Structure formats: C-alpha cells, structure tokens
Short mmCIF file of C-alpha atoms and ligand atoms in Angstrom, two decimals:
data_model
loop_
_atom_site.label_atom_id
_atom_site.label_comp_id
_atom_site.label_asym_id
_atom_site.label_seq_id
_atom_site.Cartn_x
_atom_site.Cartn_y
_atom_site.Cartn_z
CA UNK A 1 10.83 17.05 -25.17
CA UNK A 2 14.12 16.29 -26.92
CA UNK A 3 15.00 12.83 -25.64
CA UNK A 4 12.68 11.20 -23.15
CA UNK A 5 15.23 8.62 -21.94
CA UNK A 6 17.71 11.47 -21.18
CA UNK A 7 14.97 13.28 -19.29
CA UNK A 8 14.38 10.18 -17.10
CA UNK A 9 18.12 9.95 -16.42
CA UNK A 10 18.20 13.62 -15.43
CA UNK A 11 15.29 13.14 -13.02
CA UNK A 12 17.00 10.09 -11.56
CA UNK A 13 20.21 12.04 -10.93
CA UNK A 14 18.23 14.86 -9.32
CA UNK A 15 16.09 12.78 -6.99
CA UNK A 16 17.31 9.24 -6.44
CA UNK A 17 20.15 7.35 -4.85
CA UNK A 18 21.75 4.48 -6.80
CA UNK A 19 19.55 1.33 -6.95
CA UNK A 20 16.81 3.18 -5.19
CA UNK A 21 13.28 1.70 -4.96
CA UNK A 22 12.10 5.24 -5.56
CA UNK A 23 13.74 5.19 -8.97
CA UNK A 24 12.10 1.83 -9.73
CA UNK A 25 8.66 3.34 -9.02
CA UNK A 26 9.42 6.60 -10.81
CA UNK A 27 10.83 4.97 -13.94
CA UNK A 28 7.79 2.71 -14.30
CA UNK A 29 5.47 5.71 -14.20
CA UNK A 30 7.59 7.87 -16.50
CA UNK A 31 7.80 5.15 -19.14
CA UNK A 32 4.03 4.57 -18.99
CA UNK A 33 3.10 8.22 -19.42
CA UNK A 34 5.39 8.97 -22.37
CA UNK A 35 2.48 8.94 -24.91
CA UNK A 36 0.63 11.54 -22.82
CA UNK A 37 3.69 13.74 -22.31
CA UNK A 38 4.60 13.74 -25.98
CA UNK A 39 1.01 14.41 -27.09
CA UNK A 40 0.57 17.57 -25.02
CA UNK A 41 3.28 20.23 -24.64
CA UNK A 42 1.68 21.79 -21.54
CA UNK A 43 3.26 19.19 -19.26
CA UNK A 44 6.74 20.22 -20.40
CA UNK A 45 5.88 23.93 -20.32
CA UNK A 46 4.84 23.69 -16.67
CA UNK A 47 7.80 21.41 -15.76
CA UNK A 48 5.37 18.84 -14.38
CA UNK A 49 7.81 15.93 -14.43
CA UNK A 50 10.44 17.81 -12.43
CA UNK A 51 7.82 19.04 -9.99
CA UNK A 52 6.06 15.72 -9.53
CA UNK A 53 9.18 13.64 -8.95
CA UNK A 54 10.54 15.89 -6.20
CA UNK A 55 8.68 15.90 -2.85
CA UNK A 56 7.32 19.24 -1.66
CA UNK A 57 9.35 18.56 1.50
CA UNK A 58 11.04 15.75 3.41
CA UNK A 59 10.89 16.12 7.17
CA UNK A 60 13.47 14.08 9.07
CA UNK A 61 13.72 14.07 12.85
CA UNK A 62 15.20 12.34 15.85
CA UNK A 63 12.92 10.23 18.06
CA UNK A 64 14.29 9.64 21.57
CA UNK A 65 12.42 7.40 23.98
CA UNK A 66 12.93 5.25 27.09
CA UNK A 67 12.53 1.46 26.98
CA UNK A 68 11.18 -0.64 29.86
CA UNK A 69 14.68 -0.85 31.40
CA UNK A 70 14.86 2.94 31.40
CA UNK A 71 17.54 2.90 28.70
CA UNK A 72 17.60 5.78 26.22
CA UNK A 73 16.79 4.66 22.66
CA UNK A 74 17.14 6.72 19.49
CA UNK A 75 15.38 6.23 16.15
CA UNK A 76 14.87 8.35 13.04
CA UNK A 77 11.43 9.64 12.08
CA UNK A 78 10.31 10.90 8.65
CA UNK A 79 7.39 12.48 6.88
CA UNK A 80 7.62 12.88 3.11
CA UNK A 81 4.98 15.41 2.01
CA UNK A 82 5.04 14.74 -1.69
CA UNK A 83 2.22 16.54 -3.45
CA UNK A 84 -0.99 18.29 -2.35
CA UNK A 85 -2.45 19.37 -5.69
CA UNK A 86 -5.64 17.35 -5.15
CA UNK A 87 -6.09 17.75 -1.38
CA UNK A 88 -4.30 17.51 1.99
CA UNK A 89 -1.25 15.23 2.07
CA UNK A 90 -2.42 11.70 2.82
CA UNK A 91 -0.55 8.43 3.30
CA UNK A 92 0.48 5.93 5.92
CA UNK A 93 3.22 5.66 8.53
CA UNK A 94 5.49 2.60 8.45
CA UNK A 95 7.42 1.38 11.50
CA UNK A 96 9.97 -1.19 10.32
CA UNK A 97 13.77 -1.49 10.63
CA UNK A 98 14.16 -1.22 6.83
CA UNK A 99 12.56 2.24 6.67
CA UNK A 100 14.71 4.94 5.07
CA UNK A 101 14.17 8.06 2.99
CA UNK A 102 14.30 6.21 -0.36
CA UNK A 103 11.58 3.75 0.65
CA UNK A 104 9.34 6.53 1.92
CA UNK A 105 9.88 8.59 -1.24
CA UNK A 106 8.86 5.59 -3.35
CA UNK A 107 5.77 5.00 -1.20
CA UNK A 108 4.86 8.71 -1.16
CA UNK A 109 5.23 8.98 -4.93
CA UNK A 110 3.02 5.94 -5.50
CA UNK A 111 0.52 7.39 -3.06
CA UNK A 112 0.03 10.54 -5.17
CA UNK A 113 -1.17 8.55 -8.17
CA UNK A 114 -3.12 6.05 -6.07
CA UNK A 115 -5.00 8.81 -4.28
CA UNK A 116 -5.65 10.50 -7.60
CA UNK A 117 -7.18 7.28 -8.98
CA UNK A 118 -9.71 7.15 -6.13
CA UNK A 119 -11.24 10.39 -7.46
CA UNK A 120 -11.24 11.71 -3.87
CA UNK A 121 -9.71 15.05 -2.73
CA UNK A 122 -6.45 13.78 -1.22
CA UNK A 123 -2.78 14.44 -1.98
CA UNK A 124 0.16 12.06 -1.51
CA UNK A 125 2.56 11.51 1.42
CA UNK A 126 4.24 8.79 3.45
CA UNK A 127 6.16 8.62 6.69
CA UNK A 128 7.46 6.38 9.40
CA UNK A 129 10.50 5.28 11.32
CA UNK A 130 13.16 2.59 11.51
CA UNK A 131 11.64 1.67 14.91
CA UNK A 132 10.71 -2.03 15.14
CA UNK A 133 7.52 -2.61 17.18
CA UNK A 134 8.18 -6.37 17.15
CA UNK A 135 9.11 -7.70 20.58
CA UNK A 136 8.37 -4.37 22.29
CA UNK A 137 5.90 -4.11 25.17
CA UNK A 138 2.73 -2.03 24.77
CA UNK A 139 4.31 0.60 27.03
CA UNK A 140 7.43 0.78 24.89
CA UNK A 141 5.32 1.19 21.74
CA UNK A 142 3.32 3.89 23.53
CA UNK A 143 6.45 5.76 24.61
CA UNK A 144 7.89 5.58 21.11
CA UNK A 145 4.62 6.82 19.55
CA UNK A 146 4.45 9.74 22.01
CA UNK A 147 8.03 10.75 21.21
CA UNK A 148 7.37 10.43 17.45
CA UNK A 149 4.27 12.63 17.68
CA UNK A 150 6.08 15.25 19.79
CA UNK A 151 7.86 16.20 16.58
CA UNK A 152 5.37 15.16 13.88
CA UNK A 153 2.45 17.21 15.26
CA UNK A 154 4.11 20.41 13.99
CA UNK A 155 3.60 19.38 10.39
CA UNK A 156 0.16 17.69 10.29
CA UNK A 157 -3.51 18.67 10.63
CA UNK A 158 -6.91 17.66 9.20
CA UNK A 159 -6.52 20.16 6.32
CA UNK A 160 -2.75 19.86 6.03
CA UNK A 161 -1.57 16.26 6.26
CA UNK A 162 -3.49 13.25 7.56
CA UNK A 163 -1.29 10.18 8.24
CA UNK A 164 -2.62 6.61 8.58
CA UNK A 165 -1.22 3.11 9.25
CA UNK A 166 1.02 0.86 7.16
CA UNK A 167 3.44 -1.98 8.01
CA UNK A 168 3.95 -2.03 11.78
CA UNK A 169 1.35 0.66 12.40
CA UNK A 170 -2.15 -0.60 13.21
CA UNK A 171 -4.97 0.48 15.51
CA UNK A 172 -2.79 0.27 18.64
CA UNK A 173 -0.11 2.61 17.27
CA UNK A 174 -2.64 5.02 15.69
CA UNK A 175 -4.42 5.17 19.07
CA UNK A 176 -1.22 6.13 20.91
CA UNK A 177 -0.26 8.66 18.21
CA UNK A 178 -3.72 10.24 18.30
CA UNK A 179 -3.67 10.43 22.12
CA UNK A 180 -0.38 12.31 22.09
CA UNK A 181 -1.52 14.71 19.33
CA UNK A 182 -4.67 15.49 21.33
CA UNK A 183 -2.62 16.13 24.47
CA UNK A 184 -0.10 18.42 22.77
CA UNK A 185 -2.55 20.45 20.69
CA UNK A 186 -5.65 20.31 22.95
CA UNK A 187 -7.72 19.57 19.85
CA UNK A 188 -9.92 16.61 19.06
CA UNK A 189 -9.83 16.39 15.30
CA UNK A 190 -9.52 13.86 12.50
CA UNK A 191 -5.77 14.22 12.12
CA UNK A 192 -5.09 10.50 11.67
CA UNK A 193 -7.10 7.76 10.00
CA UNK A 194 -7.24 4.09 10.87
CA UNK A 195 -8.28 5.09 14.41
CA UNK A 196 -9.97 2.43 16.53
CA UNK A 197 -13.76 2.57 16.06
CA UNK A 198 -14.32 3.46 19.70
CA UNK A 199 -12.99 7.00 19.16
CA UNK A 200 -13.51 8.23 15.65
CA UNK A 201 -12.40 5.37 13.42
CA UNK A 202 -14.52 4.28 10.48
CA UNK A 203 -16.15 0.90 10.40
CA UNK A 204 -14.43 -1.23 7.77
CA UNK A 205 -11.13 0.67 7.71
CA UNK A 206 -9.19 -2.44 8.85
CA UNK A 207 -10.84 -4.54 6.14
CA UNK A 208 -10.72 -1.88 3.41
CA UNK A 209 -7.43 -2.57 1.63
CA UNK A 210 -7.80 -6.35 1.54
CA UNK A 211 -11.48 -6.28 0.58
CA UNK A 212 -10.75 -3.57 -1.99
CA UNK A 213 -8.11 -5.69 -3.73
CA UNK A 214 -10.62 -8.48 -4.16
CA UNK A 215 -13.40 -6.13 -5.37
CA UNK A 216 -10.95 -4.76 -7.92
CA UNK A 217 -9.97 -8.27 -9.05
CA UNK A 218 -13.63 -9.30 -9.39
CA UNK A 219 -14.27 -6.33 -11.68
CA UNK A 220 -11.06 -6.89 -13.66
CA UNK A 221 -11.88 -10.58 -14.20
CA UNK A 222 -15.46 -9.79 -15.23
CA UNK A 223 -14.18 -7.14 -17.69
CA UNK A 224 -11.24 -9.01 -19.18
CA UNK A 225 -12.14 -12.71 -18.82
CA UNK A 226 -15.91 -12.82 -18.20
CA UNK A 227 -15.06 -14.97 -15.18
CA UNK A 228 -15.36 -14.80 -11.39
CA UNK A 229 -13.46 -16.12 -8.38
CA UNK A 230 -15.97 -18.74 -7.20
CA UNK A 231 -14.30 -22.09 -6.55
CA UNK A 232 -10.89 -20.82 -7.71
CA UNK A 233 -7.65 -21.65 -5.89
CA UNK A 234 -5.86 -18.46 -4.84
CA UNK A 235 -2.48 -17.81 -3.24
CA UNK A 236 -1.86 -14.87 -0.92
CA UNK A 237 1.39 -13.66 0.64
CA UNK A 238 1.57 -11.79 3.93
CA UNK A 239 -0.31 -12.36 7.16
CA UNK A 240 -0.90 -8.76 8.16
CA UNK A 241 -3.79 -6.39 7.76
CA UNK A 242 -4.00 -6.52 3.96
CA UNK A 243 -3.43 -10.27 3.55
CA UNK A 244 -5.87 -11.28 6.30
CA UNK A 245 -8.72 -9.32 4.84
CA UNK A 246 -7.97 -10.31 1.25
CA UNK A 247 -8.18 -13.94 2.42
CA UNK A 248 -11.44 -13.23 4.25
CA UNK A 249 -13.08 -11.61 1.21
CA UNK A 250 -11.89 -14.45 -1.06
CA UNK A 251 -13.78 -16.86 1.22
CA UNK A 252 -16.88 -14.61 1.05
CA UNK A 253 -16.81 -14.94 -2.73
CA UNK A 254 -16.44 -18.74 -2.66
CA UNK A 255 -12.74 -18.82 -3.64
CA UNK A 256 -10.21 -21.03 -1.85
CA UNK A 257 -7.18 -19.09 -0.55
CA UNK A 258 -4.60 -21.74 0.32
CA UNK A 259 -1.56 -19.76 1.53
CA UNK A 260 -0.27 -16.99 3.75
CA UNK A 261 3.26 -15.95 4.67
CA UNK A 262 5.18 -13.92 7.21
CA UNK A 263 8.79 -12.80 7.27
CA UNK A 264 9.92 -16.24 8.49
CA UNK A 265 7.97 -18.64 6.29
CA UNK A 266 4.97 -19.80 4.25
CA UNK A 267 1.87 -21.80 5.20
CA UNK A 268 0.25 -23.92 2.50
CA UNK A 269 -3.09 -25.34 3.57
CA UNK A 270 -4.77 -27.05 0.58
CA UNK A 271 -8.16 -27.08 2.37
CA UNK A 272 -8.11 -23.29 2.63
CA UNK A 273 -6.41 -21.11 5.24
CA UNK A 274 -8.08 -21.18 8.67
CA UNK A 275 -8.83 -17.48 8.94
CA UNK A 276 -9.91 -17.61 12.61
CA UNK A 277 -6.60 -19.21 13.59
CA UNK A 278 -4.66 -16.75 11.43
CA UNK A 279 -6.34 -13.79 13.16
CA UNK A 280 -5.61 -15.31 16.56
CA UNK A 281 -1.94 -15.86 15.70
CA UNK A 282 -1.28 -12.53 14.03
CA UNK A 283 -3.74 -10.03 15.52
CA UNK A 284 -4.07 -11.29 19.09
CA UNK A 285 -0.80 -13.07 19.86
CA UNK A 286 1.58 -11.57 17.26
CA UNK A 287 3.03 -15.10 16.94
CA UNK A 288 4.95 -16.83 14.14
CA UNK A 289 3.03 -18.70 11.41
CA UNK A 290 4.95 -21.84 12.28
CA UNK A 291 2.43 -22.43 15.07
CA UNK A 292 -0.31 -22.95 12.47
CA UNK A 293 0.80 -26.54 11.78
CA UNK A 294 0.54 -27.49 15.48
CA UNK A 295 -3.24 -27.75 15.11
CA UNK A 296 -3.50 -28.25 11.33
CA UNK A 297 -1.68 -31.37 10.22
CA UNK A 298 -2.86 -31.02 6.61
CA UNK A 299 -0.91 -27.77 6.30
CA UNK A 300 2.75 -27.45 5.34
CA UNK A 301 5.13 -24.84 6.76
CA UNK A 302 8.02 -23.83 4.50
CA UNK A 303 10.68 -21.75 6.32
CA UNK A 304 12.28 -18.87 4.39
CA UNK A 305 15.61 -20.75 4.37
CA UNK A 306 14.03 -23.40 2.10
CA UNK A 307 12.79 -20.98 -0.56
CA UNK A 308 14.10 -21.42 -4.13
CA UNK A 309 17.08 -19.17 -4.85
CA UNK A 310 15.84 -15.80 -6.11
CA UNK A 311 12.23 -16.74 -5.47
CA UNK A 312 9.50 -17.22 -2.89
CA UNK A 313 7.92 -20.58 -1.98
CA UNK A 314 4.41 -19.17 -2.06
CA UNK A 315 4.50 -18.43 -5.80
CA UNK A 316 5.45 -22.02 -6.65
CA UNK A 317 1.99 -23.20 -5.58
CA UNK A 318 -0.45 -23.61 -8.49
CA UNK A 319 -3.28 -21.10 -8.47
CA UNK A 320 -5.86 -19.30 -10.58
CA UNK A 321 -5.12 -15.91 -8.98
CA UNK A 322 -2.17 -14.66 -6.90
CA UNK A 323 -2.25 -11.80 -4.39
CA UNK A 324 1.10 -10.47 -3.14
CA UNK A 325 0.13 -8.64 0.08
CA UNK A 326 3.34 -8.47 2.19
CA UNK A 327 5.99 -6.01 1.03
CA UNK A 328 7.89 -4.46 -1.90
CA UNK A 329 9.79 -6.61 -4.42
CA UNK A 330 8.61 -9.88 -2.88
CA UNK A 331 7.63 -11.36 -6.28
CA UNK A 332 10.58 -11.76 -8.63
CA UNK A 333 10.94 -12.56 -12.34
CA UNK A 334 11.56 -16.20 -11.40
CA UNK A 335 8.33 -16.23 -9.37
CA UNK A 336 6.40 -14.61 -12.24
CA UNK A 337 7.67 -17.23 -14.68
CA UNK A 338 6.72 -20.03 -12.28
CA UNK A 339 3.23 -18.60 -11.84
CA UNK A 340 2.79 -18.23 -15.61
CA UNK A 341 4.04 -21.78 -16.22
CA UNK A 342 1.50 -23.02 -13.65
CA UNK A 343 -1.36 -21.29 -15.48
CA UNK A 344 -2.10 -18.24 -13.33
CA UNK A 345 -4.88 -16.09 -14.84
CA UNK A 346 -4.77 -13.00 -12.60
CA UNK A 347 -2.31 -11.27 -10.29
CA UNK A 348 -3.44 -8.37 -8.09
CA UNK A 349 -1.05 -6.42 -5.87
CA UNK A 350 -2.25 -5.85 -2.30
CA UNK A 351 1.15 -4.65 -1.06
CA UNK A 352 2.89 -1.60 -2.52
CA UNK A 353 5.11 -2.52 -5.50
CA UNK A 354 5.45 -6.20 -4.48
CA UNK A 355 6.42 -7.28 -8.01
CA UNK A 356 9.81 -6.38 -9.47
CA UNK A 357 9.91 -4.54 -12.80
CA UNK A 358 11.02 -7.76 -14.53
CA UNK A 359 8.15 -9.71 -12.96
CA UNK A 360 5.61 -7.12 -14.16
CA UNK A 361 7.05 -7.22 -17.68
CA UNK A 362 6.76 -11.02 -17.69
CA UNK A 363 3.09 -10.84 -16.64
CA UNK A 364 2.28 -8.20 -19.26
CA UNK A 365 4.07 -10.15 -21.99
CA UNK A 366 2.13 -13.30 -21.08
CA UNK A 367 -1.15 -11.29 -21.13
CA UNK A 368 -1.92 -12.16 -17.51
CA UNK A 369 -4.60 -9.90 -15.96
CA UNK A 370 -2.27 -7.82 -13.83
CA UNK A 371 -3.63 -5.28 -11.34
CA UNK A 372 -0.91 -2.87 -10.12
CA UNK A 373 -0.88 -1.78 -6.48
CA UNK A 374 -1.72 1.86 -7.04
CA UNK A 375 -5.08 0.81 -8.47
CA UNK A 376 -5.77 -2.50 -6.70
CA UNK A 377 -4.92 -1.50 -3.13
CA UNK A 378 -6.46 1.99 -3.20
CA UNK A 379 -9.40 0.79 -1.07
CA UNK A 380 -7.50 1.49 2.15
CA UNK A 381 -6.91 5.14 1.42
CA UNK A 382 -10.44 5.51 0.00
CA UNK A 383 -11.95 4.39 3.32
CA UNK A 384 -9.45 6.62 5.12
CA UNK A 385 -10.96 9.52 3.20
CA UNK A 386 -14.43 8.28 4.22
CA UNK A 387 -13.15 8.39 7.81
CA UNK A 388 -12.06 12.02 7.29
CA UNK A 389 -15.54 12.85 5.95
CA UNK A 390 -17.25 11.17 8.91
CA UNK A 391 -14.98 12.98 11.40
CA UNK A 392 -15.54 16.37 9.75
CA UNK A 393 -19.33 15.87 9.81
CA UNK A 394 -19.27 14.28 13.33
CA UNK A 395 -21.07 11.25 11.90
CA UNK A 396 -20.74 7.47 11.89
CA UNK A 397 -21.63 5.50 8.79
CA UNK A 398 -22.82 1.88 8.95
CA UNK A 399 -20.62 -1.03 7.88
CA UNK A 400 -22.93 -1.65 4.92
CA UNK A 401 -22.68 1.97 3.74
CA UNK A 402 -18.88 2.00 3.88
CA UNK A 403 -18.67 -1.40 2.19
CA UNK A 404 -20.97 -0.32 -0.63
CA UNK A 405 -19.03 2.91 -1.20
CA UNK A 406 -15.74 0.97 -1.15
CA UNK A 407 -17.05 -1.50 -3.71
CA UNK A 408 -18.27 1.30 -5.99
CA UNK A 409 -14.92 3.10 -5.67
CA UNK A 410 -12.95 -0.02 -6.62
CA UNK A 411 -15.24 -0.72 -9.57
CA UNK A 412 -14.86 2.89 -10.77
CA UNK A 413 -11.07 2.76 -10.47
CA UNK A 414 -11.00 -0.49 -12.44
CA UNK A 415 -13.20 0.96 -15.19
CA UNK A 416 -11.16 4.17 -15.38
CA UNK A 417 -7.90 2.25 -15.63
CA UNK A 418 -9.26 -0.13 -18.25
CA UNK A 419 -10.74 2.69 -20.38
CA UNK A 420 -7.58 4.80 -20.15
CA UNK A 421 -5.49 1.85 -21.33
CA UNK A 422 -7.85 1.46 -24.29
CA UNK A 423 -7.75 5.20 -25.08
CA UNK A 424 -3.95 5.13 -25.21
CA UNK A 425 -3.74 2.04 -27.42
CA UNK A 426 -2.60 -0.43 -24.75
CA UNK A 427 -5.85 -2.28 -24.08
CA UNK A 428 -5.63 -4.67 -21.11
CA UNK A 429 -2.43 -3.05 -19.78
CA UNK A 430 -3.56 -1.87 -16.33
CA UNK A 431 -0.06 -0.65 -15.42
CA UNK A 432 -0.08 1.99 -18.16
CA UNK A 433 -3.80 2.67 -17.64
CA UNK A 434 -3.32 3.36 -13.93
CA UNK A 435 -0.20 5.46 -14.39
CA UNK A 436 -1.68 7.63 -17.15
CA UNK A 437 -5.08 8.13 -15.46
CA UNK A 438 -3.52 8.86 -12.05
CA UNK A 439 -0.86 11.20 -13.43
CA UNK A 440 -3.17 13.18 -15.72
CA UNK A 441 -5.53 14.26 -12.93
CA UNK A 442 -2.72 15.45 -10.64
CA UNK A 443 -0.81 17.14 -13.46
CA UNK A 444 -3.89 18.99 -14.71
CA UNK A 445 -4.64 20.18 -11.15
CA UNK A 446 -1.02 21.39 -10.75
CA UNK A 447 -1.29 23.36 -13.99
CA UNK A 448 -4.65 24.85 -12.98
CA UNK A 449 -3.20 25.93 -9.61
CA UNK A 450 -0.25 27.76 -11.20
CA UNK A 451 3.36 27.54 -10.14
P1 NDP B 501 1.30 -5.51 8.33
O1 NDP B 501 2.40 -4.99 9.16
O2 NDP B 501 -0.05 -5.68 8.95
O3 NDP B 501 1.71 -6.92 7.69
C1 NDP B 501 2.83 -7.04 6.87
C2 NDP B 501 3.03 -8.51 6.55
O4 NDP B 501 4.11 -8.63 5.63
C3 NDP B 501 3.39 -9.36 7.74
O5 NDP B 501 2.88 -10.66 7.53
C4 NDP B 501 4.92 -9.35 7.72
O6 NDP B 501 5.50 -10.50 8.34
C5 NDP B 501 5.19 -9.34 6.22
N1 NDP B 501 6.44 -8.61 5.92
C6 NDP B 501 6.72 -7.32 6.21
N2 NDP B 501 7.95 -7.00 5.78
C7 NDP B 501 8.44 -8.12 5.23
C8 NDP B 501 9.67 -8.43 4.61
N3 NDP B 501 10.64 -7.50 4.47
N4 NDP B 501 9.83 -9.70 4.14
C9 NDP B 501 8.85 -10.62 4.26
N5 NDP B 501 7.66 -10.38 4.85
C10 NDP B 501 7.47 -9.16 5.32
O7 NDP B 501 1.21 -4.55 7.05
P2 NDP B 501 0.00 -4.32 6.06
O8 NDP B 501 -0.73 -5.59 5.82
O9 NDP B 501 -0.74 -3.14 6.51
O10 NDP B 501 0.79 -3.87 4.74
C11 NDP B 501 1.25 -4.82 3.78
C12 NDP B 501 1.55 -4.12 2.47
O11 NDP B 501 0.37 -3.46 2.00
C13 NDP B 501 2.63 -3.03 2.53
O12 NDP B 501 3.30 -2.99 1.30
C14 NDP B 501 1.81 -1.76 2.69
O13 NDP B 501 2.52 -0.62 2.24
C15 NDP B 501 0.64 -2.08 1.77
N6 NDP B 501 -0.58 -1.30 2.02
C16 NDP B 501 -1.19 -1.33 3.23
C17 NDP B 501 -2.36 -0.62 3.42
C18 NDP B 501 -3.15 -0.72 4.68
O14 NDP B 501 -4.28 -0.23 4.70
N7 NDP B 501 -2.65 -1.35 5.74
C19 NDP B 501 -2.91 0.26 2.36
C20 NDP B 501 -2.23 0.13 1.09
C21 NDP B 501 -1.08 -0.59 0.96
P3 NDP B 501 5.72 -10.57 9.96
O15 NDP B 501 4.37 -10.88 10.53
O16 NDP B 501 6.72 -11.65 10.15
O17 NDP B 501 6.21 -9.22 10.34
#
C-alpha cells in the first residue's frame, strides 16, 4: 500500500459524512491494524479495507403509526447490514431521537469486530429509529414497534439477520417486535434476541453486557496488575441495562460502585449506589435519578447544567476503576485527564465508544489499563448468540450455565486481546489488540469466501 494515511482519507471520502462518528470508529481501527496490513499483501489484494468499511446494505424506511390521540406520526427506520462473513448479521436496535445513518454505521462497524472477538459465528449489523419511547404509553410503543416490524420483517430471519436491543429497546420493545413478526410471517422462530424469558429469551441476557464488562475487567486487572476489584471504589455512568448490571456485579465482587447517571444528572452516593432503588426508578417507574436523593440524604445529585465545561461530573469523582456505560463520546479528554490525575487504575467501556479519541490516547499514554468497548462489552452479544443456540435446539439453559459460559467467553476475549497486543509489539495496548484480533478473523473469512 503506497501511503496508508492517503488510503484512510480515501475511505473516509467514500463512506463518511464530515465529523461523522463512523469515521471516528473507522479511523481508530484502521490506524491500529496498519502493522497487519503492511505485513501481509493479501489484505490489499482482496480489497479488504474497502469492503469492510462499506456496509453490505443500508435499509432505510418510513415508519407511520398512530399515537393515543389518533394523530398520524412519522419516524425513520434503519437496518445497516454491515458484514456477514462470520455468520448471520447480528446487532441491536436503538430507539432514540439522535439516531441517524452515521451513528448506526459506526455501531454496525464496531459490531463486526466485537462479534468476531467473541469467537462465535455471528456477523455485524445495527438498526433502529429516531423514535423516542420516553413519555410514550405502552400502547404507543406497541403501535410503533408493529409499524417498524411491518417493514423490517422483509430483511431479517434466524439465518439472515437477528436484531436485539440497545438504547431505548429492552424486553418490552423486543416483545412487541417479536409479536408482530410472528403475526406477519406465521413463524415462531428465534429472529430476535433479548426476548423476555417467558417466550424464548435466555436467562441472563439482561445481565450479560454489564456482568461481562466486569468479568473482562477482573481478568484484565489480574493479567496486567495482579489485582482484583474487592474493596475498590468504582464510578459508573448510565442507569440503563448495562450500567445497572455492571453496578450489580461490582457489588457481587466486593467493590463499591458510588455513582450512576442519566441524561439529566449524576448521583454520587459514597456508601455505594442502592441498586434496589435504582432498579425501581429506572426499570419499573422509568423515573429521573433526581428522585434518588428523596430517600437517600447521604447522596448528592448533580444536574447536567452543573457539569464542568467540556466534561462530565461523574468522572471528577476519585475512583480505582471507571466504567462509562451510557452512550458514545460521554468521556472527554478533560475527563480522562481528571481521572488520571485522581489515580484511576482501570477504565472499561460498557457503552459503545463512550471515550473520545483524545481521551483514549490520554489513557494509553498514561498506561492506564484501558478496555475498549468492542472487547469489554461483548458479553451482551455473546449471550444473544447463546439465546440463538437455545432457540434453534428448543432448549433452555440454566442461569448458572449461561453465567459460566459468559465468564469463560469474556476471559477468552481478554486473553486473545492481550496476546495479540503482545504479538504485534504493543503489549498492554488493548485497543490495538482488540482491533487487530477482531479484524484478522473477519478479513481471513472474507478472503476464504472469495469475492
Ligand atoms: P439503556 O437505554 O438501557 O440506558 C441508557 C442510559 O444512558 C440511560 O441511563 C440514559 O439516560 C443514558 N443516556 C442515553 N443517551 C444519553 C445521552 N445522549 N446523554 C446522556 N445519557 C444518555 O441502554 P443500554 O444500557 O442498553 O445501553 C447503553 C450503552 O451500552 C449504549 O452505548 C449501547 O450501545 C451499549 N451496549 C448495550 C448493550 C446491551 O446489551 N444493552 C450491548 C452492548 C453495548 P436516561 O435514563 O435519562 O434516558
């Protein structure tokens, strides 16, 4: 390859809009894998970079539904089927007003390498809509999901593309989507994962991503620091599926998670977050975190408006390990510098790409144990694949079996990432390790499958 930087620019011009999060994700990967690309000409010969940075297809459709006042509402739906070299397309659906094609391309691209790292036979995809489930009645959410599936069902199937949940899409939404798919196609098949347990969901799928992040961190700390999480102060952002279960697993291991956040503010509870109250607020009542301080006087609530400029209040709290589990680019360079100054030892990403490029560079420079999302949060999709296996075999595995397999998977990913980093002369750099290991498997499969 003549000039690698020019090649990246060319791929950017081909695939990305200006200031696109997709380019941020793509550039990070391309820079990491340069040693692999330049050491083996086959990747250039088979045009792997061009092929892997362009989705197989982007499906965009109109979703028209009726709200409770019988008014016609219109949203946009998407499914980005990125790459199926390793197995059927697989990746979540996000319902959030910020959803657009660029965000879904970034998430789909990350998903390819994440799914590859699990070692399981799944390709990469992502989808969703700019629909906001917040403040909608259950019937409105149901009507939206039905309308969304009326179009999406044409493109998915247990051996084609198996969507799951993400931000704004939990068991309730997956249930409605599954019900509509079943009605339209007259088939009862494992076409979605993250289903409620009562009809085909796997035990432990809700816990999988959050627990997985902590299993990964345990292994990373044991490998790199010969330490564990017992008695350590930890900070977590988010108060959704991933954050809640990361907090829960931290408690199981004797750590003290002292924070959680939502889009409006941060809770700091130095005695440790009350997980039962958090579940009640967020899972049962879908309420704001502000209510937490009504019953917990020791806790502080910091509204978003009081955050430091260019930073997030949660990362100013001293901790041994930090777990960003809310959304993309929520941890900035300023936040990274504050965490480093306060002595953080490990940072593990529960959300997808929560740290900016500058923040990651600061962590790597300071030799912080940094676990990138595509490795650390792969537990969710791993258990989704276990759900597919259970559905295909018409079986139900026990909680203990799923948990054990999840733990093994996270340990294996951590080892693979760590060894790959060592093999490529960047020992301890889990960003490069994850990108190279994830890319190599997909690229080799693409070459073996021909063009
Ligand atoms: P949820 O919808 O359950 O929770 C998201 C949390 O993040 C909520 O607390 C929400 O606050 C907060 N949040 C969302 N958007 C923003 C924003 N723009 N600014 C500030 N806060 C925000 O989602 P999940 O927990 O499922 O997902 C969280 C992250 O983890 C995402 O990046 C997702 O892609 C990633 N992920 C999720 C997996 C899963 O299995 N669920 C698997 C792998 C990755 P509020 O309550 O106010 O809305």
